[in-house]
Each structure stands twice: as C-alpha cells, then as structure tokens.
Amino acid sequence: MVEKAKILVVDDEVNLLKALSDILKKNGYEVAVARDGPSALQILQKDSFDVALLDIRMPQMNGVELLEKLKAQHQGMEVIVMTAYGTIETAKRSMKLGAYDYILKPLDIDEVLMNIGKIVQLRAVAREAHFLESQLQEEHGYKNIIGKSKQIKDVVETIEKVAPSDSTVLIVGQSGTGKEMVADAVHYSSRRCARPYVKINCAAFPENLLESELFGYEKGAFTGADKQKKGKFEVANGGTLFLDEIGDMPLPMQAKLLRVLEQGEFERLGGNEVIRVDTRFIAATNQNLSKLMQEKRFRNDLFYRLNTVIITLPPLVERSQDIPILVGHFLEKFATQMSKKVPKVTQEAMGLILSYPWPGNVRELANVMERAVIFSEAGEIRPCHLPPNVQKGYAESAPETLPSDLSLESVESRHISDVLKLAKGNKNEAARLLGIHRETLYKKIKRYNIQEN
Ligand SMILES: Nc1ncnc2c1ncn2[C@@H]1O[C@H](COP(=O)(O)OP(=O)(O)OP(=O)(O)O)[C@@H](O)[C@H]1O
Ligand SMILES: [Mg+2]
C-alpha cells in the first residue's frame, strides 16, 4: 500500500483551515491543522509531515519566523507559504529562507493541489533513488568484503575513507585476492554509485583496439569506423572507470591515459573536438609495478599519478585468520545456491585447508568450496571432498629437486606450459584452469615464447 502523504496546515482563520483540510483529505492526504506557530511546533514534536502549508500573517509567531524554525528543525519537510497580495515581498523573502513555493490568497485550490502533488511526486522519486542507492551499496559495498585480519580491516577502512572523494585509487595484489571486489566497493560506496560504472580489462585488447575502446572514434577515423562511437572514458562520464590489469597497458597508451587523468580531457580517434569528462578512475594490477618501471615497461609519471591512494591486497597465505570465515561464507553461499543444507567442515579437512598455501587466493578457495559442497556427504566436508592438491598439501607436492631458475617468471612460464599440455593445447580450457583471461594467456604465451606443442 502506498503511504498517504501527510500535510500540516497552519492558519489562524478557522474556516479556511476547515475547508482546506476537507479538500486535502478528499484528495487522499492525511491532514493535521494548527491555528498558530507554537501549536504547529508542538504537533511537529510528535509527528512528521511531508508538506506544511503556512499562512504568513498569524498572531504570536508570524509565518516567516515559523518557517525559519521549521527549516532548522524539520529539514525533511517542504513548506509552501500562503500569502495575500499585500505581503508578496515577505513571500519572496520566504523563498530565500527555503520555502518550496508561495501561493496567493484567496486560494486557488487547484494550484494548492498541484503544488502539493509536485512535492509528493518529487519526494517519491527521491525516496526511490535513495532506496536504489542503498540496495546497490548493500549488494556491492565494502560490507561484502569478508575477513577479520588486520590487513582486511585496514583495506575496508581505507575504502570507507577514500570512496566519498574523487581521488584515483590503485589496487594491487595477486590474482584472486579481491581487487575487483574492492574496486566495486569503492564505486558503490561513493556518491557516484547510481551513475555509470564501466570496467575495462587492459590486457584483453591489442593496442589499437584498446585505444578505440577507451577514446572512442569519429565516423571515418579508420577503415570500418562507419559511425561515431563513444569510448569508455565518455561512457563513464559522471561515474567511475575501472582500468583492470593496468600493468598490461602498452606504453604509448599509458602516455595517452596520463593526459586524460591529468586534464580530464581527450579527443575521439579521428576527431578534433576536445571532450571533457568528469570520471573517477580506479586501476588494478597483479603485476609488480616497481619492477615494470625498472624494466621501462610502465611509465613512472603514470605511476605517480595513480599512486595517490594504493590499496594492497595481501595474498591469502599472509592472512590465514581470514580463511575460516571465508570458508563459512562460501559454504553458505554455494549451499544456498544448490538448495543444500550448509555442510560442516571436519577438523581434519579444516586442517588441510589451513595449511594449503592458496596460490589462487580467495578465488581458488571459493572454487574449492563450491566443489566441496557438491561432493559433501551427510552434511559434512571431509578431506576426501577436497581436490588432490589441497589434500596433499603444498609441501608434499613440491618436487624434491628444484629447477635451477626459480624466478617467478620462469615458474609461471613452466606452469603455463604444463597447463597447456594438460588442456591438450586448448587455450580456452587452459585459461579457465589458470583462472586468467584468454587474452592474458595469449600475451603470456607470447611474452615467454612458450612452444605450444
Ligand atoms: N575478502 C573477500 N570476501 C569475499 N569474497 C571475496 C573476497 N576477496 C575475494 N573474494 C571473491 O573472490 C573472487 C575473486 O575476487 P576478484 O575477482 O575481486 O579478484 P581479483 O584480485 O580481481 O583477481 P584477478 O587478478 O584474477 O582479476 C570473487 O568471486 C570475489 O567475490
Ligand atoms: Mg580482477
């Protein structure tokens, strides 16, 4: 049921009070009346209203005085002032004091109803927008970031602090540590939460395509540009642009991005018109930007522009206090999705989960928990419901003789090559197993010069 809007009418003329109140009630409003300022204030102590109709000329406390009090104490209520021709100046003054509008006496009842109708409608729209915003915040805000370790609490605290500002945020951390989740939380906890939120994975496009994705293009800018297209910078105007995998952005693009970050303006490809945008930027990477800078693969000036606020997500092994609570969270999530009872984890199984190093971080933990819910029996997760690598533990599966080159890159290159073999050369499958984008896989194959057969 739609709640009835509530109106308070304040006037010293009893007849007018009665007539107005009758008409408003007939039009579906809930009405209270007061004959002077002090009694209006008394009523407002116990009850709240959407709109107040105030007569200007009243004994004891005139309408303007009352209006000032109302605007100070009851900010949620709109006020319409009723005035005779002689007091029109006062009416104008009351507008300056925050009245929504004034209506001339003798009253034109249609005008009164129309004004009230407008306010009620505006308030309904504002309420709806507010409701949507709080729903978005609930679904994607920082409250969904699970963890009780000091590191995660610090992350959440930083998000709370930085979200309301427009400052650029750089999120770093290994794959699967929750970077995108943090980016979402920053956007949805900001005042831009109901505005566009655009995401682009910089690793997923070859250089020229990335440029046209970000900047857009004019008709005829290149072969195939048969109509104008807006880029992500423009689409995200008023909202937030999330540049994921920024460490994989080609160098020339980095220079172009820097200009947009610094000046908030750019041209579409093939265009001369300078387009200004008001976009908040969030960037994330699982790469070591300091190392990329040393290797001249990431621009220092871009890094300094991005590093105003850095949020670092530590790998899950460094915050094992978060593991049990995350386990509980994912078990509940997947059991609910599968309409199963939430299973219990035996002590033995929890021991294995806690001693496994989780190289794929929270994403890997979520996948393992999903699998465990599927395989669980009699409402229990036992060691046999965990994948072999978790059962064995990392220490046991590590080879006794280690390869000579232990740099992360060569380990990564070997691992990709192994997974490719396992997937019989199927890159979609290999990317899925590795938990990375297909395009990211292509890049890595190229970078490490991995032979595919
Ligand atoms: N603290 C957390 N609480 C609850 N869920 C989490 C948390 N951290 C990560 N997740 C979940 O783990 C999964 C992976 O997170 P996300 O996609 O944000 O990681 P990422 O760091 O962006 O990974 P990648 O570098 O591979 O893109 C998502 O399903 C996310 O919801
Ligand atoms: Mg991500």
CSV table of C-alpha atoms and ligand atoms in Angstrom, one decimal:
chain,number,residue,atom,x,y,z
A,1,MET,CA,0.0,0.0,0.0
A,2,VAL,CA,1.3,3.5,-0.8
A,3,GLU,CA,1.6,5.5,2.3
A,4,LYS,CA,-0.6,8.6,2.4
A,5,ALA,CA,1.4,11.9,2.2
A,6,LYS,CA,0.9,14.0,5.3
A,7,ILE,CA,0.2,17.6,5.3
A,8,LEU,CA,0.2,20.2,8.1
A,9,VAL,CA,-1.9,23.3,7.6
A,10,VAL,CA,-1.2,26.3,9.8
A,11,ASP,CA,-3.6,29.3,9.6
A,12,ASP,CA,-5.4,31.4,12.1
A,13,GLU,CA,-8.6,31.5,10.0
A,14,VAL,CA,-10.7,28.6,11.3
A,15,ASN,CA,-13.0,28.5,8.2
A,16,LEU,CA,-10.1,28.3,5.8
A,17,LEU,CA,-8.4,25.6,7.9
A,18,LYS,CA,-11.6,23.5,7.9
A,19,ALA,CA,-12.2,24.0,4.1
A,20,LEU,CA,-8.5,23.2,3.2
A,21,SER,CA,-8.4,20.2,5.5
A,22,ASP,CA,-11.6,18.7,4.0
A,23,ILE,CA,-10.4,19.2,0.4
A,24,LEU,CA,-7.0,17.7,1.1
A,25,LYS,CA,-8.5,14.7,2.9
A,26,LYS,CA,-10.8,14.2,0.0
A,27,ASN,CA,-7.8,14.1,-2.3
A,28,GLY,CA,-6.2,11.3,-0.3
A,29,TYR,CA,-3.9,13.2,2.0
A,30,GLU,CA,-3.6,12.8,5.8
A,31,VAL,CA,-4.1,16.2,7.3
A,32,ALA,CA,-3.3,17.9,10.7
A,33,VAL,CA,-4.2,21.6,11.4
A,34,ALA,CA,-2.8,24.2,13.7
A,35,ARG,CA,-4.1,27.7,14.4
A,36,ASP,CA,-0.7,29.3,15.3
A,37,GLY,CA,3.0,28.8,15.2
A,38,PRO,CA,3.5,27.4,18.7
A,39,SER,CA,0.8,24.7,18.3
A,40,ALA,CA,2.3,23.8,14.9
A,41,LEU,CA,5.7,23.3,16.6
A,42,GLN,CA,4.0,21.2,19.3
A,43,ILE,CA,2.4,18.9,16.7
A,44,LEU,CA,5.7,18.5,14.9
A,45,GLN,CA,7.4,17.3,18.1
A,46,LYS,CA,5.3,14.2,18.0
A,47,ASP,CA,4.7,13.7,14.3
A,48,SER,CA,6.4,14.3,10.9
A,49,PHE,CA,4.9,15.6,7.7
A,50,ASP,CA,5.8,15.8,4.0
A,51,VAL,CA,4.5,19.3,3.4
A,52,ALA,CA,3.5,22.2,5.6
A,53,LEU,CA,1.2,25.0,4.3
A,54,LEU,CA,1.9,28.2,6.3
A,55,ASP,CA,-0.1,31.4,6.4
A,56,ILE,CA,2.3,34.4,6.6
A,57,ARG,CA,0.2,36.6,8.8
A,58,MET,CA,-0.6,35.0,12.1
A,59,PRO,CA,-0.7,36.2,15.6
A,60,GLN,CA,2.0,35.2,18.2
A,61,MET,CA,4.6,34.0,15.6
A,62,ASN,CA,4.3,35.0,12.0
A,63,GLY,CA,4.8,32.6,9.1
A,64,VAL,CA,8.3,33.8,8.4
A,65,GLU,CA,9.5,33.2,11.9
A,66,LEU,CA,7.8,29.8,11.9
A,67,LEU,CA,9.4,29.0,8.5
A,68,GLU,CA,12.9,29.7,9.9
A,69,LYS,CA,12.2,27.3,12.8
A,70,LEU,CA,10.8,24.6,10.6
A,71,LYS,CA,13.8,24.8,8.2
A,72,ALA,CA,16.2,24.5,11.1
A,73,GLN,CA,14.4,21.7,12.9
A,74,HIS,CA,12.5,19.7,10.3
A,75,GLN,CA,14.6,19.7,7.3
A,76,GLY,CA,12.8,16.7,5.7
A,77,MET,CA,9.6,18.7,5.3
A,78,GLU,CA,8.8,21.1,2.4
A,79,VAL,CA,7.0,24.3,3.2
A,80,ILE,CA,4.5,26.2,1.0
A,81,VAL,CA,3.7,29.7,2.1
A,82,MET,CA,0.2,31.2,1.7
A,83,THR,CA,0.1,35.0,1.4
A,84,ALA,CA,-2.2,37.9,0.5
A,85,TYR,CA,-1.3,40.4,-2.2
A,86,GLY,CA,0.0,42.9,0.3
A,87,THR,CA,2.7,40.6,1.6
A,88,ILE,CA,4.2,39.5,-1.6
A,89,GLU,CA,7.6,40.8,-0.6
A,90,THR,CA,7.5,38.7,2.5
A,91,ALA,CA,6.6,35.8,0.3
A,92,LYS,CA,9.6,36.3,-1.8
A,93,ARG,CA,11.8,36.5,1.3
A,94,SER,CA,10.4,33.2,2.5
A,95,MET,CA,11.5,31.6,-0.7
A,96,LYS,CA,15.0,32.7,0.1
A,97,LEU,CA,14.6,31.1,3.5
A,98,GLY,CA,13.9,27.8,1.9
A,99,ALA,CA,10.2,27.7,1.2
A,100,TYR,CA,9.3,25.5,-1.8
A,101,ASP,CA,6.9,28.0,-3.2
A,102,TYR,CA,4.2,30.6,-2.3
A,103,ILE,CA,0.6,30.7,-3.1
A,104,LEU,CA,-1.6,33.8,-3.3
A,105,LYS,CA,-4.7,34.2,-1.2
A,106,PRO,CA,-7.6,34.0,-1.9
A,107,LEU,CA,-6.5,30.4,-2.6
A,108,ASP,CA,-7.0,28.7,-5.9
A,109,ILE,CA,-7.5,25.2,-4.7
A,110,ASP,CA,-6.2,23.6,-7.9
A,111,GLU,CA,-3.0,25.5,-7.5
A,112,VAL,CA,-2.6,24.2,-4.0
A,113,LEU,CA,-3.3,20.7,-5.0
A,114,MET,CA,-0.9,20.9,-8.0
A,115,ASN,CA,1.9,22.3,-5.8
A,116,ILE,CA,1.4,19.6,-3.2
A,117,GLY,CA,1.2,16.9,-5.9
A,118,LYS,CA,4.5,18.1,-7.3
A,119,ILE,CA,6.3,17.9,-4.0
A,120,VAL,CA,4.9,14.5,-3.2
A,121,GLN,CA,6.0,13.2,-6.6
A,122,LEU,CA,9.5,14.6,-6.2
A,123,ARG,CA,9.8,13.1,-2.8
A,124,ALA,CA,8.7,9.7,-4.1
A,125,VAL,CA,11.3,9.9,-6.8
A,126,ALA,CA,14.0,10.9,-4.3
A,127,ARG,CA,12.9,8.1,-2.0
A,128,GLU,CA,13.1,5.6,-4.9
A,129,ALA,CA,16.6,6.8,-5.9
A,130,HIS,CA,17.7,6.6,-2.3
A,131,PHE,CA,16.3,3.1,-2.0
A,132,LEU,CA,18.1,2.0,-5.2
A,133,GLU,CA,21.4,3.5,-4.0
A,134,SER,CA,21.2,1.7,-0.6
A,135,GLN,CA,20.4,-1.5,-2.4
A,136,LEU,CA,23.4,-1.1,-4.7
A,137,GLN,CA,25.6,-0.4,-1.6
A,138,GLU,CA,24.3,-3.4,0.2
A,139,GLU,CA,24.9,-5.7,-2.8
A,140,HIS,CA,28.4,-4.4,-3.8
A,141,GLY,CA,29.6,-2.2,-0.9
A,142,TYR,CA,32.5,-2.8,1.4
A,143,LYS,CA,30.3,-4.7,3.8
A,144,ASN,CA,30.6,-7.7,1.5
A,145,ILE,CA,34.4,-7.9,1.9
A,146,ILE,CA,34.8,-10.7,4.3
A,147,GLY,CA,37.7,-11.1,6.7
A,148,LYS,CA,38.8,-10.2,10.2
A,149,SER,CA,42.6,-10.0,9.7
A,150,LYS,CA,44.1,-6.6,10.4
A,151,GLN,CA,45.1,-6.3,6.7
A,152,ILE,CA,41.5,-6.7,5.5
A,153,LYS,CA,40.2,-4.4,8.2
A,154,ASP,CA,42.7,-1.8,7.0
A,155,VAL,CA,41.5,-2.3,3.4
A,156,VAL,CA,37.9,-1.7,4.4
A,157,GLU,CA,38.8,1.3,6.5
A,158,THR,CA,40.7,2.8,3.5
A,159,ILE,CA,37.8,2.1,1.2
A,160,GLU,CA,35.4,3.9,3.6
A,161,LYS,CA,37.7,6.9,3.8
A,162,VAL,CA,38.6,7.2,0.1
A,163,ALA,CA,35.2,6.2,-1.5
A,164,PRO,CA,33.4,9.6,-0.9
A,165,SER,CA,36.3,11.5,-2.5
A,166,ASP,CA,37.0,11.6,-6.2
A,167,SER,CA,40.6,10.5,-5.9
A,168,THR,CA,42.2,7.9,-8.1
A,169,VAL,CA,42.6,4.5,-6.4
A,170,LEU,CA,45.3,1.9,-7.3
A,171,ILE,CA,44.6,-1.6,-6.2
A,172,VAL,CA,47.4,-4.1,-6.2
A,173,GLY,CA,47.5,-7.7,-5.3
A,174,GLN,CA,48.0,-11.2,-6.7
A,175,SER,CA,45.3,-12.8,-8.8
A,176,GLY,CA,42.2,-13.8,-6.9
A,177,THR,CA,42.9,-11.6,-3.9
A,178,GLY,CA,39.7,-9.5,-4.4
A,179,LYS,CA,40.9,-6.5,-6.4
A,180,GLU,CA,37.8,-6.2,-8.5
A,181,MET,CA,35.7,-6.6,-5.4
A,182,VAL,CA,37.5,-3.7,-3.8
A,183,ALA,CA,37.0,-1.6,-6.9
A,184,ASP,CA,33.3,-2.4,-6.8
A,185,ALA,CA,33.2,-1.4,-3.2
A,186,VAL,CA,34.9,1.9,-3.9
A,187,HIS,CA,32.4,2.8,-6.6
A,188,TYR,CA,29.3,1.6,-4.9
A,189,SER,CA,30.2,3.4,-1.6
A,190,SER,CA,30.8,6.7,-3.4
A,191,ARG,CA,28.3,9.4,-4.4
A,192,ARG,CA,28.6,8.1,-7.9
A,193,CYS,CA,27.1,4.8,-7.0
A,194,ALA,CA,24.0,5.2,-9.2
A,195,ARG,CA,26.0,6.6,-12.1
A,196,PRO,CA,27.7,4.6,-14.8
A,197,TYR,CA,30.3,2.1,-13.6
A,198,VAL,CA,32.4,1.0,-16.5
A,199,LYS,CA,35.1,-1.7,-16.5
A,200,ILE,CA,37.8,-2.4,-19.0
A,201,ASN,CA,40.4,-5.1,-18.9
A,202,CYS,CA,43.5,-3.5,-20.4
A,203,ALA,CA,45.1,-6.9,-21.0
A,204,ALA,CA,42.2,-8.1,-23.1
A,205,PHE,CA,42.8,-5.9,-26.1
A,206,PRO,CA,45.6,-5.4,-28.6
A,207,GLU,CA,47.0,-1.9,-28.5
A,208,ASN,CA,45.0,-0.2,-31.3
A,209,LEU,CA,41.7,-1.8,-30.2
A,210,LEU,CA,42.3,-0.7,-26.6
A,211,GLU,CA,42.8,2.9,-27.8
A,212,SER,CA,39.5,2.9,-29.7
A,213,GLU,CA,37.7,1.2,-26.8
A,214,LEU,CA,38.9,3.9,-24.4
A,215,PHE,CA,38.8,7.0,-26.6
A,216,GLY,CA,36.0,6.2,-29.0
A,217,TYR,CA,36.2,7.3,-32.6
A,218,GLU,CA,34.6,9.5,-35.2
A,219,LYS,CA,33.0,8.2,-38.3
A,220,GLY,CA,35.6,7.5,-40.9
A,221,ALA,CA,38.5,7.6,-38.4
A,222,PHE,CA,39.8,4.3,-39.8
A,223,THR,CA,38.6,1.6,-42.1
A,224,GLY,CA,35.5,0.1,-40.6
A,225,ALA,CA,34.6,3.1,-38.5
A,226,ASP,CA,31.2,3.6,-40.2
A,227,LYS,CA,29.7,5.5,-37.4
A,228,GLN,CA,30.8,7.6,-34.4
A,229,LYS,CA,31.4,5.5,-31.3
A,230,LYS,CA,31.8,6.7,-27.7
A,231,GLY,CA,34.7,5.3,-25.8
A,232,LYS,CA,34.8,4.1,-22.2
A,233,PHE,CA,36.1,7.5,-20.9
A,234,GLU,CA,32.9,9.1,-22.2
A,235,VAL,CA,30.5,6.3,-21.3
A,236,ALA,CA,31.8,6.5,-17.7
A,237,ASN,CA,31.3,10.3,-17.5
A,238,GLY,CA,29.8,11.2,-14.2
A,239,GLY,CA,30.6,7.8,-12.9
A,240,THR,CA,33.6,5.6,-12.4
A,241,LEU,CA,36.0,3.9,-14.9
A,242,PHE,CA,37.8,0.7,-13.6
A,243,LEU,CA,41.0,0.1,-15.5
A,244,ASP,CA,41.8,-3.5,-14.7
A,245,GLU,CA,45.2,-5.1,-15.4
A,246,ILE,CA,46.7,-1.6,-15.9
A,247,GLY,CA,50.2,-3.2,-15.8
A,248,ASP,CA,49.5,-4.7,-19.1
A,249,MET,CA,48.7,-1.4,-20.8
A,250,PRO,CA,51.0,-0.8,-23.7
A,251,LEU,CA,53.5,2.1,-23.2
A,252,PRO,CA,52.1,4.5,-25.8
A,253,MET,CA,48.6,4.1,-24.4
A,254,GLN,CA,50.0,4.9,-20.9
A,255,ALA,CA,51.1,8.3,-22.1
A,256,LYS,CA,47.6,9.0,-23.6
A,257,LEU,CA,45.9,7.8,-20.4
A,258,LEU,CA,48.1,10.1,-18.4
A,259,ARG,CA,46.8,13.1,-20.2
A,260,VAL,CA,43.2,12.1,-19.5
A,261,LEU,CA,44.0,11.6,-15.9
A,262,GLU,CA,45.7,14.9,-15.6
A,263,GLN,CA,43.4,17.1,-17.6
A,264,GLY,CA,40.2,15.2,-17.7
A,265,GLU,CA,40.0,15.7,-21.5
A,266,PHE,CA,40.7,13.9,-24.7
A,267,GLU,CA,39.7,13.7,-28.4
A,268,ARG,CA,37.9,10.8,-30.0
A,269,LEU,CA,40.1,9.0,-32.6
A,270,GLY,CA,39.9,10.9,-35.8
A,271,GLY,CA,38.3,13.9,-34.1
A,272,ASN,CA,39.4,17.4,-33.1
A,273,GLU,CA,36.7,18.2,-30.6
A,274,VAL,CA,38.1,18.2,-27.1
A,275,ILE,CA,35.8,16.3,-24.8
A,276,ARG,CA,35.8,17.0,-21.1
A,277,VAL,CA,34.7,14.3,-18.7
A,278,ASP,CA,34.1,14.0,-15.0
A,279,THR,CA,35.2,10.5,-14.4
A,280,ARG,CA,36.7,8.8,-11.3
A,281,PHE,CA,39.4,6.3,-12.0
A,282,ILE,CA,40.2,3.1,-10.3
A,283,ALA,CA,43.0,0.9,-11.5
A,284,ALA,CA,44.2,-2.5,-10.6
A,285,THR,CA,47.0,-4.8,-11.4
A,286,ASN,CA,48.5,-8.1,-10.2
A,287,GLN,CA,51.9,-7.1,-11.6
A,288,ASN,CA,54.8,-5.6,-9.7
A,289,LEU,CA,54.7,-2.0,-11.0
A,290,SER,CA,58.1,-1.1,-9.5
A,291,LYS,CA,59.7,-3.9,-11.4
A,292,LEU,CA,57.8,-2.9,-14.6
A,293,MET,CA,59.1,0.6,-14.1
A,294,GLN,CA,62.7,-0.6,-13.8
A,295,GLU,CA,62.2,-2.6,-17.0
A,296,LYS,CA,60.8,0.6,-18.6
A,297,ARG,CA,57.5,-1.2,-19.3
A,298,PHE,CA,55.5,1.1,-17.0
A,299,ARG,CA,55.8,4.9,-17.1
A,300,ASN,CA,57.0,6.5,-13.8
A,301,ASP,CA,54.8,9.6,-14.3
A,302,LEU,CA,51.7,7.4,-14.8
A,303,PHE,CA,52.6,5.5,-11.6
A,304,TYR,CA,53.0,8.7,-9.6
A,305,ARG,CA,49.7,10.0,-10.9
A,306,LEU,CA,48.0,6.7,-9.9
A,307,ASN,CA,49.6,6.2,-6.5
A,308,THR,CA,47.6,8.8,-4.5
A,309,VAL,CA,45.8,6.0,-2.7
A,310,ILE,CA,47.2,2.5,-3.0
A,311,ILE,CA,45.2,-0.4,-1.6
A,312,THR,CA,47.3,-3.5,-1.3
A,313,LEU,CA,45.6,-6.9,-1.0
A,314,PRO,CA,47.9,-9.3,0.7
A,315,PRO,CA,47.9,-12.9,-0.6
A,316,LEU,CA,45.6,-15.2,1.4
A,317,VAL,CA,48.6,-17.1,3.0
A,318,GLU,CA,49.6,-13.9,4.7
A,319,ARG,CA,46.2,-13.6,6.4
A,320,SER,CA,45.2,-17.1,7.3
A,321,GLN,CA,42.9,-15.7,10.1
A,322,ASP,CA,40.5,-14.9,7.2
A,323,ILE,CA,40.4,-18.5,5.9
A,324,PRO,CA,37.8,-20.0,8.3
A,325,ILE,CA,35.4,-17.0,8.0
A,326,LEU,CA,35.7,-17.1,4.2
A,327,VAL,CA,35.2,-20.9,4.2
A,328,GLY,CA,31.9,-20.3,6.2
A,329,HIS,CA,30.9,-17.6,3.8
A,330,PHE,CA,31.4,-19.6,0.6
A,331,LEU,CA,29.9,-22.8,2.1
A,332,GLU,CA,26.7,-20.8,2.9
A,333,LYS,CA,26.7,-19.1,-0.5
A,334,PHE,CA,27.1,-22.3,-2.5
A,335,ALA,CA,24.9,-24.5,-0.3
A,336,THR,CA,22.1,-21.9,-0.6
A,337,GLN,CA,22.6,-21.7,-4.4
A,338,MET,CA,22.3,-25.5,-4.6
A,339,SER,CA,19.4,-25.7,-2.1
A,340,LYS,CA,21.5,-27.8,0.2
A,341,LYS,CA,22.0,-27.7,3.9
A,342,VAL,CA,25.2,-25.8,4.8
A,343,PRO,CA,27.8,-28.6,5.4
A,344,LYS,CA,30.1,-28.7,8.4
A,345,VAL,CA,33.9,-29.0,7.8
A,346,THR,CA,35.6,-31.7,9.8
A,347,GLN,CA,38.6,-30.8,11.8
A,348,GLU,CA,40.8,-32.8,9.6
A,349,ALA,CA,39.6,-31.1,6.4
A,350,MET,CA,39.9,-27.6,8.1
A,351,GLY,CA,43.5,-28.6,9.0
A,352,LEU,CA,44.3,-29.2,5.3
A,353,ILE,CA,42.5,-26.1,4.2
A,354,LEU,CA,44.5,-24.0,6.7
A,355,SER,CA,47.9,-25.5,5.7
A,356,TYR,CA,47.4,-25.2,1.9
A,357,PRO,CA,49.1,-22.1,0.5
A,358,TRP,CA,46.2,-21.0,-1.8
A,359,PRO,CA,48.3,-19.7,-4.7
A,360,GLY,CA,45.0,-18.7,-6.4
A,361,ASN,CA,43.9,-16.9,-3.3
A,362,VAL,CA,40.3,-16.2,-2.5
A,363,ARG,CA,39.1,-17.2,-5.9
A,364,GLU,CA,40.7,-20.6,-5.6
A,365,LEU,CA,39.3,-21.0,-2.1
A,366,ALA,CA,35.8,-20.2,-3.5
A,367,ASN,CA,36.2,-22.8,-6.2
A,368,VAL,CA,37.4,-25.4,-3.8
A,369,MET,CA,34.4,-24.7,-1.5
A,370,GLU,CA,32.0,-24.9,-4.4
A,371,ARG,CA,33.3,-28.3,-5.3
A,372,ALA,CA,33.3,-29.4,-1.7
A,373,VAL,CA,29.6,-28.5,-1.3
A,374,ILE,CA,28.8,-30.6,-4.4
A,375,PHE,CA,30.8,-33.6,-3.2
A,376,SER,CA,29.9,-33.3,0.5
A,377,GLU,CA,28.1,-36.2,2.1
A,378,ALA,CA,25.9,-36.4,5.1
A,379,GLY,CA,26.3,-32.7,5.7
A,380,GLU,CA,30.0,-33.0,6.1
A,381,ILE,CA,33.1,-31.9,4.3
A,382,ARG,CA,35.9,-34.4,4.9
A,383,PRO,CA,39.4,-34.4,3.4
A,384,CYS,CA,38.3,-36.7,0.5
A,385,HIS,CA,35.9,-33.9,-0.7
A,386,LEU,CA,38.8,-31.6,-1.3
A,387,PRO,CA,40.9,-31.6,-4.5
A,388,PRO,CA,44.1,-33.7,-4.5
A,389,ASN,CA,46.4,-30.7,-4.3
A,390,VAL,CA,44.7,-29.4,-1.2
A,391,GLN,CA,44.6,-32.9,0.3
A,392,LYS,CA,48.3,-33.4,-0.3
A,393,GLY,CA,49.4,-30.0,0.8
A,394,TYR,CA,51.8,-27.9,-1.0
A,395,ALA,CA,54.9,-29.1,0.9
A,396,GLU,CA,54.5,-32.7,-0.2
A,397,SER,CA,53.7,-31.9,-3.8
A,398,ALA,CA,56.8,-29.7,-4.2
A,399,PRO,CA,59.4,-31.5,-6.2
A,400,GLU,CA,62.4,-32.6,-4.2
A,401,THR,CA,64.9,-31.3,-6.7
A,402,LEU,CA,64.0,-27.8,-7.6
A,403,PRO,CA,64.7,-26.4,-11.1
A,404,SER,CA,67.6,-24.1,-11.2
A,405,ASP,CA,65.7,-21.0,-12.4
A,406,LEU,CA,63.3,-20.1,-9.6
A,407,SER,CA,62.3,-16.6,-10.7
A,408,LEU,CA,58.5,-16.1,-10.6
A,409,GLU,CA,58.5,-15.5,-14.3
A,410,SER,CA,60.2,-18.8,-15.2
A,411,VAL,CA,58.0,-20.7,-12.8
A,412,GLU,CA,55.0,-19.0,-14.4
A,413,SER,CA,56.2,-19.8,-17.8
A,414,ARG,CA,56.7,-23.5,-16.9
A,415,HIS,CA,53.3,-23.7,-15.2
A,416,ILE,CA,51.5,-22.3,-18.3
A,417,SER,CA,53.3,-24.7,-20.5
A,418,ASP,CA,52.3,-27.6,-18.2
A,419,VAL,CA,48.7,-26.5,-18.1
A,420,LEU,CA,48.6,-26.1,-21.9
A,421,LYS,CA,49.7,-29.7,-22.2
A,422,LEU,CA,47.1,-30.8,-19.7
A,423,ALA,CA,44.5,-29.0,-21.7
A,424,LYS,CA,45.8,-30.6,-24.9
A,425,GLY,CA,46.6,-27.2,-26.3
A,426,ASN,CA,43.0,-25.9,-25.9
A,427,LYS,CA,43.6,-22.3,-24.9
A,428,ASN,CA,40.1,-21.6,-23.6
A,429,GLU,CA,40.4,-24.6,-21.3
A,430,ALA,CA,44.0,-23.7,-20.2
A,431,ALA,CA,42.9,-20.1,-19.5
A,432,ARG,CA,40.0,-21.4,-17.4
A,433,LEU,CA,42.2,-23.7,-15.5
A,434,LEU,CA,44.7,-20.9,-14.9
A,435,GLY,CA,41.9,-18.6,-13.8
A,436,ILE,CA,43.0,-15.9,-16.2
A,437,HIS,CA,41.6,-14.2,-19.3
A,438,ARG,CA,42.1,-15.9,-22.6
A,439,GLU,CA,43.8,-12.8,-23.9
A,440,THR,CA,46.0,-12.6,-20.9
A,441,LEU,CA,47.1,-16.2,-21.7
A,442,TYR,CA,47.8,-15.3,-25.3
A,443,LYS,CA,50.0,-12.4,-24.1
A,444,LYS,CA,51.9,-14.6,-21.7
A,445,ILE,CA,52.4,-17.3,-24.3
A,446,LYS,CA,53.9,-14.6,-26.5
A,447,ARG,CA,55.9,-12.9,-23.8
A,448,TYR,CA,57.5,-16.2,-22.6
A,449,ASN,CA,57.7,-17.6,-26.1
A,450,ILE,CA,56.0,-20.8,-25.0
A,451,GLN,CA,56.1,-23.5,-27.6
A,452,GLU,CA,52.6,-24.9,-27.9
A,453,ASN,CA,53.4,-28.5,-28.9
B,1,LIG,N1,37.5,-10.6,1.1
B,1,LIG,C1,36.6,-11.2,0.3
B,1,LIG,N2,35.4,-11.5,0.8
B,1,LIG,C2,34.5,-12.2,0.0
B,1,LIG,N3,34.8,-12.6,-1.2
B,1,LIG,C3,36.0,-12.3,-1.8
B,1,LIG,C4,37.0,-11.6,-1.0
B,1,LIG,N4,38.1,-11.5,-1.8
B,1,LIG,C5,37.8,-12.0,-3.0
B,1,LIG,N5,36.5,-12.5,-3.0
B,1,LIG,C6,35.9,-13.3,-4.1
B,1,LIG,O1,36.9,-14.0,-4.8
B,1,LIG,C7,36.7,-13.9,-6.2
B,1,LIG,C8,37.9,-13.2,-6.8
B,1,LIG,O2,38.0,-11.9,-6.5
B,1,LIG,P1,38.3,-10.8,-7.6
B,1,LIG,O3,37.7,-11.1,-8.9
B,1,LIG,O4,37.9,-9.4,-7.0
B,1,LIG,O5,39.9,-10.9,-7.6
B,1,LIG,P2,41.0,-10.2,-8.4
B,1,LIG,O6,42.0,-9.7,-7.5
B,1,LIG,O7,40.3,-9.1,-9.3
B,1,LIG,O8,41.6,-11.3,-9.4
B,1,LIG,P3,42.3,-11.2,-10.8
B,1,LIG,O9,43.7,-10.6,-10.6
B,1,LIG,O10,42.5,-12.6,-11.2
B,1,LIG,O11,41.4,-10.4,-11.7
B,1,LIG,C9,35.4,-13.1,-6.4
B,1,LIG,O12,34.4,-14.1,-6.5
B,1,LIG,C10,35.3,-12.4,-5.1
B,1,LIG,O13,33.9,-12.1,-4.9
B,2,MG,MG,40.3,-8.9,-11.4
